[in-house]
Rosetta silent file (secondary structure, phi, psi, omega in degrees, C-alpha in Angstrom):
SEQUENCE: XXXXXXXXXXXXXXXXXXXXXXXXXXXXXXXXXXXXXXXXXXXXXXXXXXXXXXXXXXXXXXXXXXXXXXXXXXXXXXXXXXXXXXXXXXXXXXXXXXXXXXXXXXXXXXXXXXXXXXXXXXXXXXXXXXXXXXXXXXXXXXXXXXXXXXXXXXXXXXXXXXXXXXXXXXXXXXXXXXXXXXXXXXXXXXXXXXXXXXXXXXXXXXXXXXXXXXXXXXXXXXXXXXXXXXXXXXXXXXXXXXXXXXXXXXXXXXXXXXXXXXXXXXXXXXXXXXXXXXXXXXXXXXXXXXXXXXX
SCORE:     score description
SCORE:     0.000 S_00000001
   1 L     0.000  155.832 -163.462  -18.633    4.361   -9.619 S_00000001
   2 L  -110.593  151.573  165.869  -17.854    7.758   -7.892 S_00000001
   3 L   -69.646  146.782  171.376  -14.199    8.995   -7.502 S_00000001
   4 L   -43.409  105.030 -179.902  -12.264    8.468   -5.026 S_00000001
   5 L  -131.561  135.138 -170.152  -12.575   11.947   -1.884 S_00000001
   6 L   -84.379  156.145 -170.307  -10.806   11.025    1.080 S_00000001
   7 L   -99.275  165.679 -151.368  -13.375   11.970    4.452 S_00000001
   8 L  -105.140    6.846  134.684  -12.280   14.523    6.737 S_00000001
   9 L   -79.420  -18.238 -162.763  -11.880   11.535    9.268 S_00000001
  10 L   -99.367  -31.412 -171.036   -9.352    9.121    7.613 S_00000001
  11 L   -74.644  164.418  144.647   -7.087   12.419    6.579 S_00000001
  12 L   -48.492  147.139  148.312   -4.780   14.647    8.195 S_00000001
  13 L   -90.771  160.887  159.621   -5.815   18.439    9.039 S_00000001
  14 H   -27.777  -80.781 -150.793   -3.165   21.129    8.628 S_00000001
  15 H   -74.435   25.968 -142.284   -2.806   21.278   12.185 S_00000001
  16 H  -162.523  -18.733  175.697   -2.305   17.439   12.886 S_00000001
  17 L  -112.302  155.803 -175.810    0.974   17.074   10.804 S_00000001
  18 E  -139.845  135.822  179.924    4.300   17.400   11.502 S_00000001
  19 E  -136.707  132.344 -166.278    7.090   17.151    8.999 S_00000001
  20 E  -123.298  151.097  178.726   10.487   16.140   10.433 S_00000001
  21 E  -168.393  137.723 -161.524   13.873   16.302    8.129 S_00000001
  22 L    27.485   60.608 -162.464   16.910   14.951    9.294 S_00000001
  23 L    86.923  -14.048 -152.218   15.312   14.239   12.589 S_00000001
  24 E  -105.403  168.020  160.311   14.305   17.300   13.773 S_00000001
  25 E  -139.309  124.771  167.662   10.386   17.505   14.193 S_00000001
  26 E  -133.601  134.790 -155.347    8.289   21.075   14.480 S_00000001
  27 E   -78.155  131.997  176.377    5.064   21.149   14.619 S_00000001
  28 L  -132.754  174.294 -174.563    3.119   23.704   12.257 S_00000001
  29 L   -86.042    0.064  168.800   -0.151   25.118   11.681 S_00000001
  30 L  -122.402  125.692  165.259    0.031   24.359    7.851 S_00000001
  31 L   -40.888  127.808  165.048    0.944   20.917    6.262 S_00000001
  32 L   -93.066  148.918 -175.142    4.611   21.962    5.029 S_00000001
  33 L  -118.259  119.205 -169.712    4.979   19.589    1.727 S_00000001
  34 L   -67.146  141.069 -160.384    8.328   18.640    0.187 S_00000001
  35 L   -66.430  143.011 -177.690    9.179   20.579   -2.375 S_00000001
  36 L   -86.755   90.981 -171.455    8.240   19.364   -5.650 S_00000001
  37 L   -71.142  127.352  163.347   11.518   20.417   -8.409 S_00000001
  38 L   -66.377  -40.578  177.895    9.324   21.562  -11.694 S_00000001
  39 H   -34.509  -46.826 -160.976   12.652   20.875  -13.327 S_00000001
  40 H   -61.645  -12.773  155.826   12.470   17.782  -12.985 S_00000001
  41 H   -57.280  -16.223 -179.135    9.552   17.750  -16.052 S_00000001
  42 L   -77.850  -45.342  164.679   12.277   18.450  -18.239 S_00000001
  43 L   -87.564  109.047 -179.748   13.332   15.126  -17.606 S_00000001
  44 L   -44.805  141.287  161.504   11.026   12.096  -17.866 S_00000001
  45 L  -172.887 -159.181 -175.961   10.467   10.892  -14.411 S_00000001
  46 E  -156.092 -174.101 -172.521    8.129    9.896  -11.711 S_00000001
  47 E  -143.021   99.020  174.863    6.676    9.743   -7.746 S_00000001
  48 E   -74.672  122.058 -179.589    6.456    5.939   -6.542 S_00000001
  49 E  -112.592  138.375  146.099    3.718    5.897   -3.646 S_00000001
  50 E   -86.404 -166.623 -158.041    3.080    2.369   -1.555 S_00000001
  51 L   -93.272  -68.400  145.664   -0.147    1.879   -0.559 S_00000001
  52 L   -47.536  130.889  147.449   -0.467    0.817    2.804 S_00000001
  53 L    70.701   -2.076 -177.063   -0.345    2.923    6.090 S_00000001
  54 L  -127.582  -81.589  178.807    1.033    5.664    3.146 S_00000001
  55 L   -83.370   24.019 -173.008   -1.461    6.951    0.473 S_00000001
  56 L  -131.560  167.731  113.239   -4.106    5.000    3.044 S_00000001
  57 L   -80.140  155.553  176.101   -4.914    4.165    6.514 S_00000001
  58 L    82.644  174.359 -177.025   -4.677    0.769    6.790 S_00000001
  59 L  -107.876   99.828  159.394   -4.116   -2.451    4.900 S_00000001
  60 L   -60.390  -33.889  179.536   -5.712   -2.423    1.461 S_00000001
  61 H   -51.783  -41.371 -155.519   -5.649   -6.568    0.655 S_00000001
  62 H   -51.886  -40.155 -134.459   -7.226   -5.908    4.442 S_00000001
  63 H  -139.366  -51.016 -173.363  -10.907   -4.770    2.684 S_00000001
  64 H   -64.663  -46.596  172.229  -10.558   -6.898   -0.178 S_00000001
  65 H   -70.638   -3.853  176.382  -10.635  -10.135    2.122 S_00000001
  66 H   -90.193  -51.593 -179.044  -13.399   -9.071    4.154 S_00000001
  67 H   -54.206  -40.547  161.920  -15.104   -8.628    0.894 S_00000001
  68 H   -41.789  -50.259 -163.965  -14.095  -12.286   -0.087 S_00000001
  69 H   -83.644   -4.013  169.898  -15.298  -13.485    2.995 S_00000001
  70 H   -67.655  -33.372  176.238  -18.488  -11.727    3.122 S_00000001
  71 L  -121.311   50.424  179.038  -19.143  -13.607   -0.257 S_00000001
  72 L    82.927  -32.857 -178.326  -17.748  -16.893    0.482 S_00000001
  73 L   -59.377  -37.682  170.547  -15.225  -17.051   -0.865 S_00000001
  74 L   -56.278  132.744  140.435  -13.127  -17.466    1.948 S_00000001
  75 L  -126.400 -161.591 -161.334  -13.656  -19.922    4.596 S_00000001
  76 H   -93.173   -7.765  133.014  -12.237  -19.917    8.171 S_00000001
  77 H   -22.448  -61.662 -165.948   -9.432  -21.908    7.694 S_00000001
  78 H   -70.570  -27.973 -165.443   -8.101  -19.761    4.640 S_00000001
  79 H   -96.872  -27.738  178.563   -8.423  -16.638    7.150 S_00000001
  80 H   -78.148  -23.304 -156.491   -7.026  -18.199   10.560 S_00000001
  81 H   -71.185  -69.586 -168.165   -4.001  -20.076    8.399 S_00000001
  82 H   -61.134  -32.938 -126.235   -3.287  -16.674    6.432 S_00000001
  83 H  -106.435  -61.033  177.909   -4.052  -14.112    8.957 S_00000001
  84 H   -41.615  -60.171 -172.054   -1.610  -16.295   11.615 S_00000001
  85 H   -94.735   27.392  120.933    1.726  -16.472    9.015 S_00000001
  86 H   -58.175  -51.118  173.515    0.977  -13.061    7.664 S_00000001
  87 H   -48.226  -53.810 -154.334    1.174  -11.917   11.487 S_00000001
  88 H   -60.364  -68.867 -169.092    4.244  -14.179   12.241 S_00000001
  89 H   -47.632  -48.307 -179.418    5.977  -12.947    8.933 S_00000001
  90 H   -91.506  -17.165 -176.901    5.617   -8.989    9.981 S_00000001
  91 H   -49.000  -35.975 -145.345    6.234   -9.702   13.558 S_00000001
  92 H   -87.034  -54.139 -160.187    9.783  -11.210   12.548 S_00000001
  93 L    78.990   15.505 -172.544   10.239   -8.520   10.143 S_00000001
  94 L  -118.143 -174.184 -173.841   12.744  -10.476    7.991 S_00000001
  95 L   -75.171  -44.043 -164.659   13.354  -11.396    4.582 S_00000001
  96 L   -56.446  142.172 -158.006   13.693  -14.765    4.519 S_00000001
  97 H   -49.285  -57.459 -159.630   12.471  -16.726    1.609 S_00000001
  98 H   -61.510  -16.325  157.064   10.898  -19.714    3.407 S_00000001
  99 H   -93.018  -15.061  173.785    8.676  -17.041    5.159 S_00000001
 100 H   -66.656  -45.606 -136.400    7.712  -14.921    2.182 S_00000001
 101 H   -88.158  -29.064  170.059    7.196  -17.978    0.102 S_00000001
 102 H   -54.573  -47.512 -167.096    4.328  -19.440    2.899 S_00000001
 103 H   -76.463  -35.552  153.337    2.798  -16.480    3.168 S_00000001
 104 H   -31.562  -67.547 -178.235    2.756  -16.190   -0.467 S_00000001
 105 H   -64.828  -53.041 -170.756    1.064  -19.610   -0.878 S_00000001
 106 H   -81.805   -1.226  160.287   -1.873  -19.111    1.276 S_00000001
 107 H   -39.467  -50.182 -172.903   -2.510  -15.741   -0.208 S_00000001
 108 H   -84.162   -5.875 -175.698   -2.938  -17.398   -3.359 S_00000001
 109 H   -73.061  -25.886 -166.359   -5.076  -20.355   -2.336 S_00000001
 110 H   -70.016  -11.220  106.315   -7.565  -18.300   -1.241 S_00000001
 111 H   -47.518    0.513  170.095   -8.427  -17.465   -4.749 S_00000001
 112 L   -81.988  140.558  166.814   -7.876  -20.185   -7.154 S_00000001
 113 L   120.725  -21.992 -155.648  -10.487  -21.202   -9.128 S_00000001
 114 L  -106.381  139.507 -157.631  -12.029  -17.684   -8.850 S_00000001
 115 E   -82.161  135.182 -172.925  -12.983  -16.011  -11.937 S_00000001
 116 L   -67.621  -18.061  159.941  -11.023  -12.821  -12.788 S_00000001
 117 H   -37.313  -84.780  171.315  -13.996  -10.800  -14.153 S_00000001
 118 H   -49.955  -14.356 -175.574  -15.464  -11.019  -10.360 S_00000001
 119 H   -89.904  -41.472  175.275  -12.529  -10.198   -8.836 S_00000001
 120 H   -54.552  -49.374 -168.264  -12.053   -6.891  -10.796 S_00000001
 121 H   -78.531  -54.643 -160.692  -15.973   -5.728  -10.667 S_00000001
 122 H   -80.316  -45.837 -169.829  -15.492   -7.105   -6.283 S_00000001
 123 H   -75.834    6.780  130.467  -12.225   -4.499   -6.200 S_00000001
 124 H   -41.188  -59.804  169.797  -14.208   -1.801   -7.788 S_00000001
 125 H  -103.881    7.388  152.185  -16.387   -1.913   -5.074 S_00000001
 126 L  -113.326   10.156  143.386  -14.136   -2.093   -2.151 S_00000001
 127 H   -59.644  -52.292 -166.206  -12.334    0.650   -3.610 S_00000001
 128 H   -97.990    5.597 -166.043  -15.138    2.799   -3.653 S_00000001
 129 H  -119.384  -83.972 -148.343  -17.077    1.544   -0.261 S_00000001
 130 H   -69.181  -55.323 -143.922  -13.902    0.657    1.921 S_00000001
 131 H   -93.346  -61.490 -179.716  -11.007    2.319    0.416 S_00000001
 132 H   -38.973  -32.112  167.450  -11.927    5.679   -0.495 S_00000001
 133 H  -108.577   41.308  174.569  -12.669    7.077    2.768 S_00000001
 134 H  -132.921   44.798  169.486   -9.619    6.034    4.003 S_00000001
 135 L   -81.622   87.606 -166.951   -7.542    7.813    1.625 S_00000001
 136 L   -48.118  119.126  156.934   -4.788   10.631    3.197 S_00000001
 137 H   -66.195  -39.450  149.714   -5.353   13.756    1.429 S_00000001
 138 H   -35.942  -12.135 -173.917   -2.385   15.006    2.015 S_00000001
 139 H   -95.779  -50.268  158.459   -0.733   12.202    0.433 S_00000001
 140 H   -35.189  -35.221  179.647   -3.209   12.539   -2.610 S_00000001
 141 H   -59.859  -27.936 -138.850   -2.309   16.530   -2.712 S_00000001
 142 H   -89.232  -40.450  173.502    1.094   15.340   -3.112 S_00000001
 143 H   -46.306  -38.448  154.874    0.614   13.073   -5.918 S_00000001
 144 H   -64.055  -49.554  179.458   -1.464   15.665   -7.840 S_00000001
 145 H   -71.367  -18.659  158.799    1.136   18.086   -7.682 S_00000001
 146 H   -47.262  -86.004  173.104    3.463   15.259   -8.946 S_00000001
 147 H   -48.878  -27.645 -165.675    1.212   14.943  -12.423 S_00000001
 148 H   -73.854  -42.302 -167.233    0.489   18.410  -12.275 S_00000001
 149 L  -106.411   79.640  171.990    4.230   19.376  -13.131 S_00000001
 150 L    38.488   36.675 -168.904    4.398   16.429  -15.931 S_00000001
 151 L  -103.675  119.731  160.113    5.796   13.739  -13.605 S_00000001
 152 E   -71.051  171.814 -170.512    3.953   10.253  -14.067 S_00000001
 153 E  -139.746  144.378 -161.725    2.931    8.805  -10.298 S_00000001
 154 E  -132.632  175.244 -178.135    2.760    5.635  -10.028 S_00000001
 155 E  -120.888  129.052  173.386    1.275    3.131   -6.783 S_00000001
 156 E  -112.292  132.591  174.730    3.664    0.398   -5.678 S_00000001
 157 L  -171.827  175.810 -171.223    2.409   -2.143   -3.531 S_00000001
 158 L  -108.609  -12.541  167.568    2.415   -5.971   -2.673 S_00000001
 159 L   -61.999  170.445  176.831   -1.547   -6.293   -2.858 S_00000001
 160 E   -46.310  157.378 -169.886   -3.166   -7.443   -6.202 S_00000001
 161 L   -84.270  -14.094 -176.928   -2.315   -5.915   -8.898 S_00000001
 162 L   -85.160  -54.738 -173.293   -6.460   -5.491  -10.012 S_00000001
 163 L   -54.582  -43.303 -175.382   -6.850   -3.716   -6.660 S_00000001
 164 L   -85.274  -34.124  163.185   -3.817   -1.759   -6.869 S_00000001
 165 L  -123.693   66.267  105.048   -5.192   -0.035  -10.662 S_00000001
 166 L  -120.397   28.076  141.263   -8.279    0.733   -9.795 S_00000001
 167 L   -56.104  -56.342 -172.285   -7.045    2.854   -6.598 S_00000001
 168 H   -63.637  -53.112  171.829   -4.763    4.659   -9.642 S_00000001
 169 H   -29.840  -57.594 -161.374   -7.779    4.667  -11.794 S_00000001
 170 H   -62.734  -32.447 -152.244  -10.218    6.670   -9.007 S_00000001
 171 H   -71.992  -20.535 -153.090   -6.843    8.429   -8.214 S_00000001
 172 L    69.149   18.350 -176.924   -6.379    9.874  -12.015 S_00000001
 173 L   -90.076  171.367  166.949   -3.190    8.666  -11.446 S_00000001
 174 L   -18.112  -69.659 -146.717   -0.473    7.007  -13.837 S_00000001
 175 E   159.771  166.182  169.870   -0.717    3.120  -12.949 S_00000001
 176 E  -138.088  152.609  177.557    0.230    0.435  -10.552 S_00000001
 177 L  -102.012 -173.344 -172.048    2.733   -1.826  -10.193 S_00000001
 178 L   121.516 -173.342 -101.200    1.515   -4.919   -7.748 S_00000001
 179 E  -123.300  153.210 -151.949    1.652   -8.143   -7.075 S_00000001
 180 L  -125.065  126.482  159.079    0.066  -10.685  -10.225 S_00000001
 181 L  -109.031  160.099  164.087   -1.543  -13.953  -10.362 S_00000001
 182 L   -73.692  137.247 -160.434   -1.609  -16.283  -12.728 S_00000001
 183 E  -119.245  134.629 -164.118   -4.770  -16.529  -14.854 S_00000001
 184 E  -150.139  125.733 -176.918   -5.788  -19.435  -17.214 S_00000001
 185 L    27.378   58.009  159.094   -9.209  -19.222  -18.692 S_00000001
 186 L    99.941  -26.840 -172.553  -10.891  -16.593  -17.229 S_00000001
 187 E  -105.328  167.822  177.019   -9.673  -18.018  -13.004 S_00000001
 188 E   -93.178  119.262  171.268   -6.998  -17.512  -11.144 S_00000001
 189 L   -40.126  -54.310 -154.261   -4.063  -20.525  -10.705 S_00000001
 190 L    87.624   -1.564  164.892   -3.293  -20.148   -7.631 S_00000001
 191 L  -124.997  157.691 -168.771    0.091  -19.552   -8.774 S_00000001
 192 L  -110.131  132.173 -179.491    1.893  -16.150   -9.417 S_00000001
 193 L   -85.245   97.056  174.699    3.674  -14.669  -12.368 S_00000001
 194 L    86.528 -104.622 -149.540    7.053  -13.826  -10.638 S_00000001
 195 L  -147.126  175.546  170.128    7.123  -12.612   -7.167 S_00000001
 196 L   -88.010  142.077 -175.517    5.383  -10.640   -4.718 S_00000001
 197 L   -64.968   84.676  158.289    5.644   -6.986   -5.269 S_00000001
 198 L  -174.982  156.912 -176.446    7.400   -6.363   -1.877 S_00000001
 199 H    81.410 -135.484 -177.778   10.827   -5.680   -0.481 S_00000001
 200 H   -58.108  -21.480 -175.656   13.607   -5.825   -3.258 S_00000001
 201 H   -56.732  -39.358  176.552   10.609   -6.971   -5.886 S_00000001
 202 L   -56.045  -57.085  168.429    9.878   -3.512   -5.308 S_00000001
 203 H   -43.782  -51.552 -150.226   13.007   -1.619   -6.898 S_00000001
 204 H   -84.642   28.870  140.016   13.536   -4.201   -9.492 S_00000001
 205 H   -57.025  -65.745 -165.584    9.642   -3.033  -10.447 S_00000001
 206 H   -80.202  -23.967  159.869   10.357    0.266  -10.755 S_00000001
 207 H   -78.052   -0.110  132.656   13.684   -0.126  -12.589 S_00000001
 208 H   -75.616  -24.593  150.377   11.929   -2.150  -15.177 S_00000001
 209 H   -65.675  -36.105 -179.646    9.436    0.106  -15.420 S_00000001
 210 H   -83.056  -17.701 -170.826   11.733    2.853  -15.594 S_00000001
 211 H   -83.243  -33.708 -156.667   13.730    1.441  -18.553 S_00000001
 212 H   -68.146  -27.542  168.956   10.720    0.466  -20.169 S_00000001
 213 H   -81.653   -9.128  178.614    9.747    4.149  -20.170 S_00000001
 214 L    49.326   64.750  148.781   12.797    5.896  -20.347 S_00000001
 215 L  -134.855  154.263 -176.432   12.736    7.509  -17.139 S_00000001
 216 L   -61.162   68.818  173.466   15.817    8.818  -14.860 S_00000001
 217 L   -32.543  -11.259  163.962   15.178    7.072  -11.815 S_00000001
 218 L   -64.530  -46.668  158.814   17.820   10.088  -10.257 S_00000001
 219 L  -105.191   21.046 -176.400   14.850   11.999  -10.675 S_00000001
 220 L   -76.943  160.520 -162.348   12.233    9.840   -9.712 S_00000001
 221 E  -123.746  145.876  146.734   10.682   10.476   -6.138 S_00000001
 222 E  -141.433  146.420 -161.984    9.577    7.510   -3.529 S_00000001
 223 E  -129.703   98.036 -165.369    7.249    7.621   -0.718 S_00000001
 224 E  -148.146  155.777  153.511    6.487    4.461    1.781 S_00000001
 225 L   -82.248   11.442 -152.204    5.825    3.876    5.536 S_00000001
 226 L  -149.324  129.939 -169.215    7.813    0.801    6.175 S_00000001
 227 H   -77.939   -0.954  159.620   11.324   -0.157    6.044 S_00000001
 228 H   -66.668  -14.393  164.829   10.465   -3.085    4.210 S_00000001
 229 H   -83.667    3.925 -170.777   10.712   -0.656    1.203 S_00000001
 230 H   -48.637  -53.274 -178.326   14.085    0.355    1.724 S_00000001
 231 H   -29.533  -50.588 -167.584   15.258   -1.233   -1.439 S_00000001
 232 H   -54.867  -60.076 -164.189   12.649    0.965   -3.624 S_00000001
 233 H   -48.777  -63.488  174.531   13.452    3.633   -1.591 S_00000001
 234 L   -83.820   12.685  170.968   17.566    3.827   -2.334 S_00000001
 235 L  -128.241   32.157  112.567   17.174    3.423   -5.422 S_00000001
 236 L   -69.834  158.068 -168.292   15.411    6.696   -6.648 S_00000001
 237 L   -69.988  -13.571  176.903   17.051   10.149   -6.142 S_00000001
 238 L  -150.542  160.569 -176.453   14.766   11.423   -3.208 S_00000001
 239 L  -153.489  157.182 -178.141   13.085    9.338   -1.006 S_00000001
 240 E  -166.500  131.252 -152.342   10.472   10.298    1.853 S_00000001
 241 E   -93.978  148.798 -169.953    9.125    8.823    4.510 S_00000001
 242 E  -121.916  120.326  174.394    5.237    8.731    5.274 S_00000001
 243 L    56.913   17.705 -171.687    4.074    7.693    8.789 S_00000001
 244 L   -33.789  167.062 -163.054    7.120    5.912    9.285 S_00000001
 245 L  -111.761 -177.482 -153.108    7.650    2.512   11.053 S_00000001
 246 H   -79.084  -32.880 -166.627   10.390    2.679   13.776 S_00000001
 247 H   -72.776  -53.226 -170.297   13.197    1.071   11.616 S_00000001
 248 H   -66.231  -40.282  166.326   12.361    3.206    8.630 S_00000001
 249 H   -70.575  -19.569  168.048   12.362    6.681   10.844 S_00000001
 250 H   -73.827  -41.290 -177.431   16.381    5.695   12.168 S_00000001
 251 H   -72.170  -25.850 -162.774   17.158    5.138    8.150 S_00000001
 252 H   -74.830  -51.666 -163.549   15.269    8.771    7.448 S_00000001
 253 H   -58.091  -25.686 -165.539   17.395   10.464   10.293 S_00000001
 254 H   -53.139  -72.127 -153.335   20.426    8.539    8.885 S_00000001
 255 H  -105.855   26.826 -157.728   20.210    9.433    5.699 S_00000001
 256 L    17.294   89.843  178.810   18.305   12.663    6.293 S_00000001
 257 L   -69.981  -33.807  -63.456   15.217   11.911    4.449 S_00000001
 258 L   -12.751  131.820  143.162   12.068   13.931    4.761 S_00000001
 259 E  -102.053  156.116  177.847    9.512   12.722    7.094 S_00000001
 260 E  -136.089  140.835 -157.355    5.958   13.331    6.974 S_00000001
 261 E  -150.329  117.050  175.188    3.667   12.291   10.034 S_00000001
 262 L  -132.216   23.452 -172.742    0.174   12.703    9.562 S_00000001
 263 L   -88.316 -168.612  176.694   -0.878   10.385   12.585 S_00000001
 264 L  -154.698  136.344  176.757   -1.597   11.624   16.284 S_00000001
 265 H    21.663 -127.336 -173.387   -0.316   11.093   19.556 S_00000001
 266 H   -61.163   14.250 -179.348   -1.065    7.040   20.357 S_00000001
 267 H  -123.905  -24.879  138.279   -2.364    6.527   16.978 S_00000001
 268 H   -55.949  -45.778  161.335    0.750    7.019   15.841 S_00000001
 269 H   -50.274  -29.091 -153.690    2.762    4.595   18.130 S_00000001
 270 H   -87.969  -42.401  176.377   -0.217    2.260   17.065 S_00000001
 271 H   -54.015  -18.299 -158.919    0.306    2.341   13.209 S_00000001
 272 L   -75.146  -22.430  162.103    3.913    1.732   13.667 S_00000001
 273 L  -112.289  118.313  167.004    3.004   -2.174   14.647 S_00000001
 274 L   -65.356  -20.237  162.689    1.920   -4.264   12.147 S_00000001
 275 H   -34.454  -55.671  166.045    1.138   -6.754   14.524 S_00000001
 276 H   -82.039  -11.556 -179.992   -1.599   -5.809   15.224 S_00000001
 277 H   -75.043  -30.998 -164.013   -3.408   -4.899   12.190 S_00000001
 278 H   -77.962  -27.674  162.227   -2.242   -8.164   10.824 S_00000001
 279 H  -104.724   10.144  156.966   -3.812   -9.889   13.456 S_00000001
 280 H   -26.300  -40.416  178.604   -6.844   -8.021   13.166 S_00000001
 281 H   -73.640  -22.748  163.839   -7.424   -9.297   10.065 S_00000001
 282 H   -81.984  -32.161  177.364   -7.981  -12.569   11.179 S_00000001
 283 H   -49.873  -65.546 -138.698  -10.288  -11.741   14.485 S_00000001
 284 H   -62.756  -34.663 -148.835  -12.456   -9.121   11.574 S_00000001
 285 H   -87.554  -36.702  172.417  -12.578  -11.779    8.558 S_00000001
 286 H   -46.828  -58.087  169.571  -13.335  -14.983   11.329 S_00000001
 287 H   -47.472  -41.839 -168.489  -16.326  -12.513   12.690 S_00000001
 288 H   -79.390  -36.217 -177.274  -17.596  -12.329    9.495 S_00000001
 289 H   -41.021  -63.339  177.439  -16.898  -15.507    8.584 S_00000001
 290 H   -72.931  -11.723  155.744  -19.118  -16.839   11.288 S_00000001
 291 H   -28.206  -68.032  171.862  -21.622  -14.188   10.607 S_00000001
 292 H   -61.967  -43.208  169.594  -22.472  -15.445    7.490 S_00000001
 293 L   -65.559  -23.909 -166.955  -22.508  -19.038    8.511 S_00000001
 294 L   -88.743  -30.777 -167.454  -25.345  -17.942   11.074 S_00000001
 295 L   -64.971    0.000    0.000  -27.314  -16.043    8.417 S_00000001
């Protein structure tokens, strides 16, 4: 499999970004980049990236399920049911259990029984077909200069956790945290071991992670589009916002955050609702669905 190189359509150019701090925004002819402290190698630490809409366009899980559903696995049930309370769930924007925990369940039905072997070997190749050329390089720049001055970097995210390292893998990066099913002779349960890596799952990730490694989360760095990450977010020593979502650009001015905006004009307003991607995902994976069935 070839490494990940992001295409000179899914990335920002120089000239295309804007970096706003504490609100302000000016536009420049060079990406400006937040400063990186080299100190901070003196001290174990790290650079938490999510996934989505941040080191990506797009919804990775988004490209895994088309690939499910290209090969069956899926049918169009599994895709209107999930696709629908997935929508519902970001529409609402809230917390509450009894909507995480639906959307949660049909995530996992749509894989039980399916052997984990194929699923690693199918995320391999919608890493390298799907994913890869929708990788920001600027966000990737940032992460390299992260490892380059002895900081591990790590990918946070609520997609699978197989999906989620081998993105880190192509990246040369650290590792990933994400979100783990349970596996019993060789398949997948259908049930998850703990929670989904999102919201608050996220901090208490990286603060388990951080103890296990004995690093200073004071100097640790995080990086997300979505204010569903706040949690992650306050609880490292710098935090910076990527493409923010509307709620998440009011907390950056708040708490004068860095932003980095590497979207354009209306394609910016457009990432900022998950509505629509989410229900995208059900129109794209239904088309295929019925594709396939015709074939």
């Amino acid at each position: 499999m070839s490494e990940i190189e992001a295409s000179s359509t899914a990335s920002a150019t120089p000239r295309s970004a804007a970096v706003r701090v504490g609100g302000s925004a000016r536009a420049h002819s060079v990406v400006v980049e937040p400063r990186i402290d080299d100190d901070a190698a003196h001290v174990p630490s790290a650079a938490f990236f999510d996934v989505d809409n941040t080191l990506m366009h797009g919804a990775s899980a988004y490209w895994l399920a088309r690939a499910l559903a290209k090969y069956g696995v899926l049918s169009a049930r599994h895709i209107l049911n999930f696709a629908w309370k997935q929508a519902r769930f970001k529409f609402q924007g809230g917390e509450r259990h009894g909507e995480i925990s639906s959307v949660k369940s049909s995530a996992l039905e749509l894989v039980a029984g399916f052997p984990v072997d194929e699923m690693r070997t199918l995320c391999e190749e919608v890493v390298d077909r799907d994913i890869s050329p929708r990788i920001l390089a600027p966000v990737r720049r940032l992460a390299e200069r992260h490892l380059e001055s002895d900081q591990e970097v790590w990918l946070v995210t609520a997609s699978p956790v197989e999906l989620a390292e081998v993105i880190a893998a192509r990246l040369g990066l650290t590792g990933a945290l994400g979100t783990i099913a349970e596996i019993e002779e060789g398949c997948y349960t259908g049930r998850l071991v703990g929670d989904l890596m999102h919201g608050p799952a996220k901090a208490d990730g990286i603060a388990q992670l951080a103890a296990e490694r004995g690093l200073d989360l004071e100097q640790c760095t995080a990086y997300s589009d979505s204010a569903n990450d706040l949690p992650m977010l306050r609880k490292v020593g710098r935090a910076i916002a990527v493409n923010p979502d509307a709620r998440l650009a009011r907390q950056a001015r708040h708490h004068g955050w860095p932003v980095l905006d590497y979207r354009r004009g209306r394609r910016a307003a457009k990432l900022a609702l998950p509505t629509a991607a989410a229900a995208g995902v059900g129109a794209g994976l239904f088309y295929l669905y019925k594709s396939r069935d015709r074939d």
